[in-house]
Amino acid sequence: MPVLVVVGAQWGDEGKGKVTDLLCEEADVVVRYQGGNNAGHTVENAYGKFALHLVPSGIFHQHVLAIIGNGVVVDPTVLRKEIDELESRGVSTANLRVSAGAHLIMPYHILLDRVYEVRLGKGKIGTTGRGIGPAYADKAARQGVRMQDVLDPHTFREQVKAFMAAKAEVLVKAYDQDVGHLEEECERYIEAAESLRPYIDDTALLLWNALRREERVLLEGAQGTMLDLDHGTYPYVTSSNPVAGYACVGSGIGPMELSEVWGVTKAYTTRVGEGPFPTELTGEEGDYLREVGQEFGTTTGRPRRCGWLDLVVLRHAARINGLTGLCLTKLDVLDGLDAIKVCTAYRYQGEEIREMPPSQAVFAKVEPVYEELPGWKTDISGITSARDLPNETIDFLNFVVRNVRVPISLISLGPRREQHIKVPHPDHVQRASDGRQA
Ligand code: GDP
Ligand code: IMO
Ligand code: MG
């Protein structure tokens, strides 16, 4: 490790939860550094199957300190429920800490999120409706409430009520909304937030001390590079910065502390919500990926849009995040295909472009340029060593490495923790016939 960032390289849902749960076997600290309960990170291990929205996916390792960083926006009712569920299923949260600097999502944020979407009509973002955008907007506008405010219950209640009154006025006057239930809802949120008091800490200091002890730290991103507020497909993005650069801001460590950045990518592409998606498949091939890959949102249950792997997107993610490794997930989903297409470039007005166009208007109109690779037509989900993979699978992996110029450090071939291969020669995945020990 010692400080590894795990970041989504596509439009989210790449399998970051699974990868984090797995890699935390070798970590001492895990930190979620941005996003909120728009995230849904699925983990399947000896405790069962979990969909985590706020708690870091390393929580299942009792020796790991699990931190919700200052860059996260916390819906206190969701966190309360998540903690209770984990505890009831035998997973201790004694090692969980929440940054005193993390902002809180309040009921008026959720209401505003939904109102904005309705107002946008056909131009809607397709948000998760969890209040993420309005909560980050209030943070930037310096009108947010934070976890630390909970420590002074009287002032906290006053603060929430004052912000609520201001928002209610806008909701009624500008958007003609019924806000009758808002006060009661805020009361429920205040109670939930107060119940989280034992978890609040100066997490940047905890991290600093861990780093001085040379402990291994994993920084777990939510969403993905293409949903990044600055580097994604704006305005069809989330309201935080999932990219690796923000891992420092959202956890409170210096940039020189980072040692590795691993980008998680599926062997194909998915997207939830609106916005451009050049390799999207709307016919049978898309249905195949959705059914076999079980591509339905962890948070909202929405069917995910599916398409071929896009290497222009991955090259963009490699640059923006400074990727030092790739974790390629859901390779098993391609098992049944005769041929696999991979997008290597785009075509726009007759010209081929290999890098992400700087204009979103152009990105919305590009056509994918594909190369077709042979499928392997074998069940690979039980394979545990790279040398046992079919030659076609190895060729597919090396094609990705050559085109993205980032080594594949980890392959995932099923949802369960044990279904993975740590690649011993990530720059060029070896065939058994290459003669070298894989
Ligand atoms: P995250 O948001 O990046 O953590 O990803 P999600 O949990 O939202 O979506 C990934 C889905 O794929 C989950 O249902 C995982 O259980 C599942 N998954 C992860 N890795 C693999 C894999 O290698 N193969 C298969 N078949 N499923 C996987
Ligand atoms: P994980 O961490 C996939 C998408 C939403 C919408 C856009 C904005 O599980 O990968 P928001 O509610 O954030 O304002 O919605 O971002 N989105 C995600 N898509 N995975 C996620 O998280 C997502 N979180 C938000 O669908 O298009
Ligand atoms: Mg997800």
XYZ file of C-alpha atoms and ligand atoms in Angstrom:
494
model
C 0.000 0.000 0.000
C 0.988 2.285 2.286
C -1.557 4.894 1.069
C -3.703 3.608 -1.778
C -6.592 5.436 -3.432
C -9.329 3.257 -4.970
C -11.207 5.375 -7.482
C -14.009 4.704 -9.963
C -12.651 4.969 -13.518
C -16.051 5.113 -15.276
C -19.561 6.292 -14.304
C -19.694 4.576 -10.902
C -20.739 1.068 -9.817
C -17.471 -0.381 -11.077
C -17.139 -2.673 -8.057
C -15.270 -0.323 -5.698
C -17.006 -1.870 -2.667
C -15.878 -5.367 -3.542
C -12.315 -4.239 -4.281
C -12.107 -2.193 -1.068
C -13.435 -5.056 1.082
C -10.837 -7.328 -0.464
C -7.867 -4.961 -0.253
C -8.667 -4.038 3.350
C -7.381 -7.475 4.336
C -4.016 -5.703 4.119
C -5.003 -2.262 5.439
C -5.049 -0.616 8.868
C -7.298 2.344 8.010
C -10.005 2.874 5.375
C -11.552 6.264 4.533
C -14.566 7.264 2.425
C -13.553 10.700 1.159
C -16.534 12.136 -0.792
C -20.102 11.593 -1.930
C -22.931 10.539 0.307
C -25.654 7.943 0.250
C -25.982 8.363 -3.496
C -23.288 5.657 -3.389
C -24.200 1.994 -3.132
C -21.197 -0.248 -2.583
C -21.964 -3.962 -2.649
C -19.861 -6.310 -0.588
C -20.235 -10.093 -0.425
C -18.150 -11.899 2.157
C -18.435 -14.331 5.068
C -20.909 -11.997 6.834
C -23.315 -12.076 3.857
C -24.262 -9.557 1.188
C -24.352 -5.851 2.066
C -25.159 -2.623 0.234
C -23.160 0.111 1.955
C -24.055 3.733 1.332
C -21.926 5.672 3.819
C -19.869 3.269 5.928
C -16.518 2.419 4.260
C -16.373 -1.052 2.716
C -13.457 -1.994 4.984
C -15.758 -2.177 8.045
C -15.828 -6.000 7.910
C -12.202 -6.234 9.033
C -12.236 -5.813 12.775
C -8.640 -4.558 12.884
C -9.324 -1.731 10.390
C -10.176 1.786 11.532
C -13.070 2.894 9.269
C -13.426 6.640 8.705
C -16.143 8.718 7.070
C -14.087 11.721 5.988
C -14.827 15.435 6.025
C -15.494 15.372 2.257
C -18.574 13.165 2.683
C -22.115 14.505 3.093
C -23.921 12.449 5.725
C -27.638 11.745 5.899
C -27.798 10.950 9.629
C -30.896 8.734 9.330
C -29.204 6.614 6.660
C -25.980 6.295 8.644
C -27.928 5.385 11.796
C -29.796 2.664 9.876
C -26.628 1.353 8.277
C -24.820 1.092 11.609
C -27.817 -0.674 13.190
C -28.029 -3.146 10.328
C -24.324 -3.945 10.442
C -24.467 -4.496 14.210
C -27.581 -6.670 13.935
C -25.793 -8.862 11.381
C -22.738 -9.355 13.579
C -20.441 -6.657 12.152
C -19.007 -4.425 14.865
C -18.891 -0.691 14.211
C -16.695 -0.010 17.238
C -13.919 1.059 14.834
C -16.076 3.516 12.903
C -15.359 7.255 13.126
C -17.097 10.186 11.445
C -15.230 13.400 10.736
C -16.353 16.392 12.777
C -16.063 18.355 9.522
C -18.484 16.235 7.470
C -21.605 18.113 6.399
C -25.113 16.853 7.095
C -27.875 16.237 4.599
C -31.163 17.596 5.909
C -34.756 16.943 4.724
C -34.898 20.257 2.859
C -31.907 19.148 0.743
C -33.799 16.057 -0.331
C -36.904 18.068 -1.136
C -34.880 20.599 -3.147
C -33.082 17.820 -5.058
C -36.456 16.441 -6.187
C -37.929 19.857 -6.951
C -34.930 20.813 -9.134
C -35.242 17.572 -11.081
C -38.950 18.107 -11.733
C -38.223 21.658 -12.819
C -35.555 20.474 -15.279
C -38.129 18.199 -16.927
C -36.585 16.543 -19.973
C -33.215 18.086 -19.111
C -33.111 16.385 -15.696
C -29.827 14.962 -14.374
C -31.399 11.731 -13.159
C -30.047 12.191 -9.637
C -30.487 9.610 -6.897
C -32.813 12.045 -5.116
C -30.796 11.825 -1.919
C -30.190 15.567 -1.493
C -26.544 15.383 -2.541
C -26.424 18.426 -4.849
C -28.245 20.826 -2.501
C -26.140 19.659 0.497
C -22.853 20.327 -1.328
C -24.285 23.625 -2.610
C -25.008 24.698 0.980
C -21.511 23.636 2.006
C -20.031 25.890 -0.703
C -22.452 28.693 0.217
C -21.383 28.367 3.881
C -24.888 27.520 4.951
C -24.328 23.936 5.993
C -24.554 22.100 9.294
C -21.735 19.779 10.253
C -21.231 16.743 12.444
C -19.371 18.871 15.004
C -22.436 21.085 15.443
C -24.199 18.102 16.983
C -21.878 18.398 19.980
C -23.768 21.503 21.113
C -27.397 20.274 20.981
C -29.110 23.579 21.672
C -27.224 25.599 19.047
C -27.515 22.695 16.603
C -31.301 22.638 16.831
C -31.428 26.436 16.443
C -29.144 26.307 13.406
C -31.173 23.622 11.678
C -34.425 25.441 12.344
C -33.047 28.722 10.959
C -31.779 27.086 7.757
C -35.018 25.141 7.457
C -37.103 28.314 7.680
C -35.044 29.978 4.953
C -35.361 26.959 2.657
C -39.077 26.578 3.390
C -39.627 30.120 2.190
C -37.926 29.360 -1.125
C -39.748 26.038 -1.460
C -43.119 27.669 -0.924
C -42.636 30.949 -2.764
C -40.484 29.866 -5.701
C -41.567 26.256 -6.114
C -45.068 26.143 -4.673
C -44.228 23.202 -2.433
C -46.068 21.920 0.624
C -43.556 22.089 3.472
C -45.957 21.062 6.238
C -43.985 17.952 7.132
C -40.557 19.624 7.089
C -40.328 20.540 10.766
C -41.208 17.033 11.933
C -38.759 15.534 9.443
C -35.979 17.852 10.650
C -36.695 16.739 14.213
C -36.170 13.118 13.144
C -32.871 14.083 11.481
C -31.711 15.999 14.544
C -32.359 12.955 16.736
C -30.527 10.645 14.354
C -27.574 13.043 14.164
C -27.393 13.254 17.958
C -27.326 9.471 18.221
C -24.133 9.505 16.127
C -22.239 11.626 18.667
C -20.030 8.745 19.916
C -18.621 8.291 16.416
C -17.564 11.930 15.859
C -13.824 12.530 15.883
C -10.950 14.583 14.497
C -10.350 12.042 11.753
C -7.570 14.008 10.023
C -5.596 13.782 13.265
C -6.329 10.048 13.548
C -5.017 9.650 10.004
C -1.947 11.744 10.697
C -1.090 9.574 13.679
C -1.698 6.387 11.664
C 0.608 7.622 8.915
C 3.324 8.472 11.433
C 3.062 4.860 12.645
C 3.494 3.834 8.976
C 0.110 2.168 8.909
C -1.480 1.177 5.605
C -4.339 3.410 4.503
C -6.940 2.823 1.797
C -8.931 5.817 0.534
C -12.241 4.620 -0.951
C -13.823 6.775 -3.649
C -17.516 6.851 -4.426
C -19.094 7.444 -7.879
C -16.504 7.652 -10.665
C -14.265 9.911 -12.756
C -16.939 10.527 -15.411
C -19.327 11.737 -12.682
C -16.729 14.162 -11.294
C -17.962 17.725 -10.938
C -14.886 19.081 -12.747
C -13.688 16.226 -14.938
C -16.898 14.364 -15.771
C -19.748 14.854 -18.214
C -21.009 18.133 -16.727
C -23.830 18.879 -15.994
C -24.663 15.146 -15.894
C -22.404 14.566 -12.912
C -22.607 14.376 -9.165
C -21.836 17.381 -6.959
C -18.526 16.208 -5.517
C -15.100 15.235 -6.845
C -14.638 11.466 -6.913
C -11.173 11.783 -8.532
C -8.029 10.824 -6.640
C -6.906 14.434 -6.135
C -9.853 14.976 -3.844
C -8.925 11.985 -1.678
C -6.483 14.286 0.135
C -9.007 17.106 0.615
C -11.836 14.811 1.646
C -9.783 12.949 4.223
C -7.401 15.661 5.393
C -3.988 14.351 4.375
C -1.268 15.960 2.262
C -0.776 15.011 -1.389
C 2.746 13.714 -0.789
C 1.325 10.936 1.412
C -0.292 9.089 -1.526
C 1.655 6.177 -2.935
C -0.700 4.448 -5.384
C -3.936 5.148 -7.227
C -5.919 2.198 -8.555
C -8.781 2.784 -10.956
C -11.658 0.336 -10.815
C -13.286 -0.448 -14.161
C -15.740 -3.003 -15.393
C -14.805 -5.090 -18.443
C -17.656 -3.168 -20.099
C -19.386 0.132 -19.208
C -22.525 1.133 -17.330
C -24.168 4.401 -16.444
C -27.211 5.308 -14.300
C -29.087 8.540 -14.854
C -29.003 10.872 -17.852
C -26.119 12.125 -19.971
C -23.981 11.109 -22.938
C -22.637 7.555 -23.193
C -20.935 6.856 -26.558
C -20.706 3.041 -26.308
C -24.247 2.520 -24.985
C -26.038 -0.559 -26.360
C -29.778 -0.245 -26.525
C -30.579 -3.609 -28.151
C -30.014 -7.265 -27.290
C -26.321 -6.892 -26.466
C -27.160 -4.268 -23.843
C -29.881 -6.524 -22.427
C -27.359 -9.375 -22.226
C -24.922 -7.262 -20.167
C -27.740 -6.018 -17.924
C -29.148 -9.474 -17.242
C -25.881 -11.384 -16.849
C -24.167 -8.521 -15.002
C -27.258 -7.901 -12.853
C -26.978 -4.229 -13.694
C -29.636 -2.685 -11.472
C -28.781 0.230 -9.168
C -27.709 -0.658 -5.627
C -29.188 2.587 -4.290
C -32.257 3.241 -6.431
C -32.866 -0.116 -8.166
C -32.920 1.634 -11.562
C -31.802 -0.498 -14.539
C -28.298 0.611 -15.504
C -27.554 1.633 -19.084
C -24.993 -0.813 -20.487
C -22.389 -0.654 -23.250
C -18.967 -1.836 -24.416
C -15.731 -0.941 -22.674
C -14.592 2.558 -23.630
C -10.817 2.978 -23.607
C -11.039 6.721 -24.341
C -12.842 7.039 -21.002
C -10.203 4.876 -19.313
C -7.324 6.894 -20.766
C -9.028 10.050 -19.485
C -9.396 8.436 -16.038
C -5.743 7.331 -16.145
C -4.590 10.901 -16.771
C -6.910 12.730 -14.402
C -6.281 10.378 -11.490
C -2.661 9.512 -12.235
C -3.594 5.828 -12.151
C -0.792 3.446 -11.214
C -2.962 0.335 -11.495
C -6.269 -0.930 -12.849
C -8.718 -3.271 -11.106
C -10.737 -4.894 -13.846
C -14.040 -6.239 -12.540
C -16.940 -8.308 -13.891
C -14.748 -10.081 -16.436
C -16.931 -13.173 -15.879
C -19.944 -11.305 -17.308
C -18.334 -11.553 -20.776
C -18.011 -15.379 -20.531
C -20.933 -16.140 -22.857
C -20.013 -13.798 -25.730
C -18.668 -14.952 -29.112
C -16.995 -11.600 -29.699
C -16.234 -8.591 -27.513
C -16.087 -5.048 -28.798
C -13.799 -2.441 -27.278
C -13.937 1.253 -28.141
C -10.426 2.544 -28.906
C -11.283 5.994 -30.325
C -14.187 8.216 -31.364
C -15.212 9.556 -34.731
C -16.483 13.115 -35.012
C -17.252 14.890 -38.280
C -15.210 12.326 -40.212
C -12.146 12.598 -37.997
C -10.843 10.053 -35.521
C -10.107 11.355 -32.029
C -8.281 9.274 -29.435
C -8.635 11.469 -26.353
C -11.640 12.826 -24.488
C -12.836 15.920 -26.380
C -12.680 19.073 -24.240
C -16.236 20.026 -25.237
C -19.259 18.196 -23.829
C -21.264 19.229 -26.887
C -18.779 17.244 -29.001
C -18.692 14.308 -26.562
C -22.470 14.035 -26.844
C -22.155 13.519 -30.611
C -19.125 11.258 -31.064
C -19.423 7.773 -32.582
C -17.367 4.958 -31.090
C -14.634 3.285 -33.133
C -14.475 -0.405 -32.177
C -12.008 -3.229 -32.341
C -13.485 -6.676 -32.036
C -11.741 -9.333 -29.974
C -12.667 -13.027 -29.794
C -14.633 -14.176 -26.737
C -13.474 -17.106 -24.570
C -16.821 -18.880 -24.110
C -15.722 -20.498 -20.845
C -16.813 -20.054 -17.236
C -13.859 -18.203 -15.671
C -15.579 -17.325 -12.374
C -13.741 -20.008 -10.382
C -10.221 -19.313 -11.699
C -7.739 -18.149 -9.066
C -4.479 -17.798 -11.010
C -3.786 -15.586 -14.052
C -1.983 -18.428 -15.817
C -5.169 -20.529 -15.809
C -7.184 -17.920 -17.738
C -8.064 -18.753 -21.366
C -5.683 -17.201 -23.924
C -8.499 -15.022 -25.296
C -9.072 -13.561 -21.811
C -5.372 -12.812 -21.420
C -5.314 -11.183 -24.871
C -8.287 -9.027 -23.860
C -6.486 -7.937 -20.673
C -3.259 -7.118 -22.501
C -5.209 -5.184 -25.131
C -6.537 -2.966 -22.336
C -3.081 -2.550 -20.777
C -1.510 -1.599 -24.134
C -4.220 0.938 -24.917
C -4.545 2.556 -21.505
C -0.866 2.196 -20.569
C -1.712 1.291 -16.999
C -0.986 -2.171 -15.570
C -3.855 -4.410 -14.457
C -3.107 -5.148 -10.816
C -6.303 -6.981 -9.911
C -8.959 -8.934 -11.777
C -12.392 -9.677 -10.363
C -14.406 -12.597 -11.729
C -17.419 -12.721 -9.448
C -19.125 -10.742 -6.667
C -17.671 -12.692 -3.732
C -14.474 -11.625 -1.981
C -12.534 -14.758 -2.954
C -13.379 -14.377 -6.652
C -10.327 -12.417 -7.742
C -6.798 -12.711 -9.047
C -3.925 -10.498 -7.931
C -1.917 -10.237 -11.144
C 1.791 -10.998 -10.607
C 3.041 -9.342 -13.840
C 0.531 -6.518 -14.273
C 2.345 -4.827 -17.204
C 1.797 -7.847 -19.391
C -0.444 -10.660 -18.210
C 1.409 -13.909 -18.911
C -0.018 -16.926 -20.703
C 0.887 -20.281 -19.149
C 2.670 -21.040 -22.428
C 4.924 -17.996 -21.950
C 6.881 -20.242 -19.599
C 7.156 -17.768 -16.738
C 5.639 -18.564 -13.395
C 2.400 -16.533 -13.193
P -19.580 0.138 -6.509
O -20.605 1.196 -6.340
O -18.434 0.573 -7.372
O -19.115 -0.453 -5.219
O -20.307 -1.051 -7.316
P -21.793 -1.626 -7.027
O -21.734 -2.441 -5.796
O -22.800 -0.558 -7.100
O -22.012 -2.503 -8.320
C -21.166 -3.569 -8.633
C -22.007 -4.856 -8.692
O -21.246 -5.878 -9.304
C -22.377 -5.397 -7.321
O -23.609 -6.044 -7.427
C -21.266 -6.403 -7.028
O -21.681 -7.433 -6.150
C -21.024 -6.956 -8.388
N -19.640 -7.381 -8.672
C -18.475 -6.811 -8.269
N -17.436 -7.422 -8.869
C -17.955 -8.396 -9.653
C -17.394 -9.349 -10.548
O -16.195 -9.422 -10.765
N -18.260 -10.170 -11.215
C -19.613 -10.104 -11.040
N -20.377 -10.947 -11.731
N -20.182 -9.212 -10.204
C -19.355 -8.364 -9.536
P -21.345 4.500 -6.518
O -20.451 5.018 -5.430
C -23.539 5.350 -10.208
C -25.256 9.355 -10.581
C -26.765 9.482 -10.583
C -26.928 10.699 -11.491
C -25.744 11.569 -11.094
C -26.086 12.665 -10.092
O -22.249 3.404 -6.104
O -20.529 4.177 -7.735
P -26.577 12.608 -7.478
O -27.636 11.910 -6.690
O -25.193 12.233 -7.094
O -26.759 14.100 -7.523
O -26.809 12.118 -8.997
O -24.780 10.689 -10.528
N -24.693 8.639 -9.411
C -24.188 7.409 -9.468
N -24.136 6.522 -10.481
N -22.978 5.037 -9.011
C -22.975 5.935 -8.002
O -22.323 5.742 -6.854
C -23.649 7.154 -8.189
N -23.874 8.235 -7.404
C -24.500 9.127 -8.167
O -27.384 8.349 -11.132
O -26.740 10.323 -12.828
Mg -22.655 1.492 -6.650
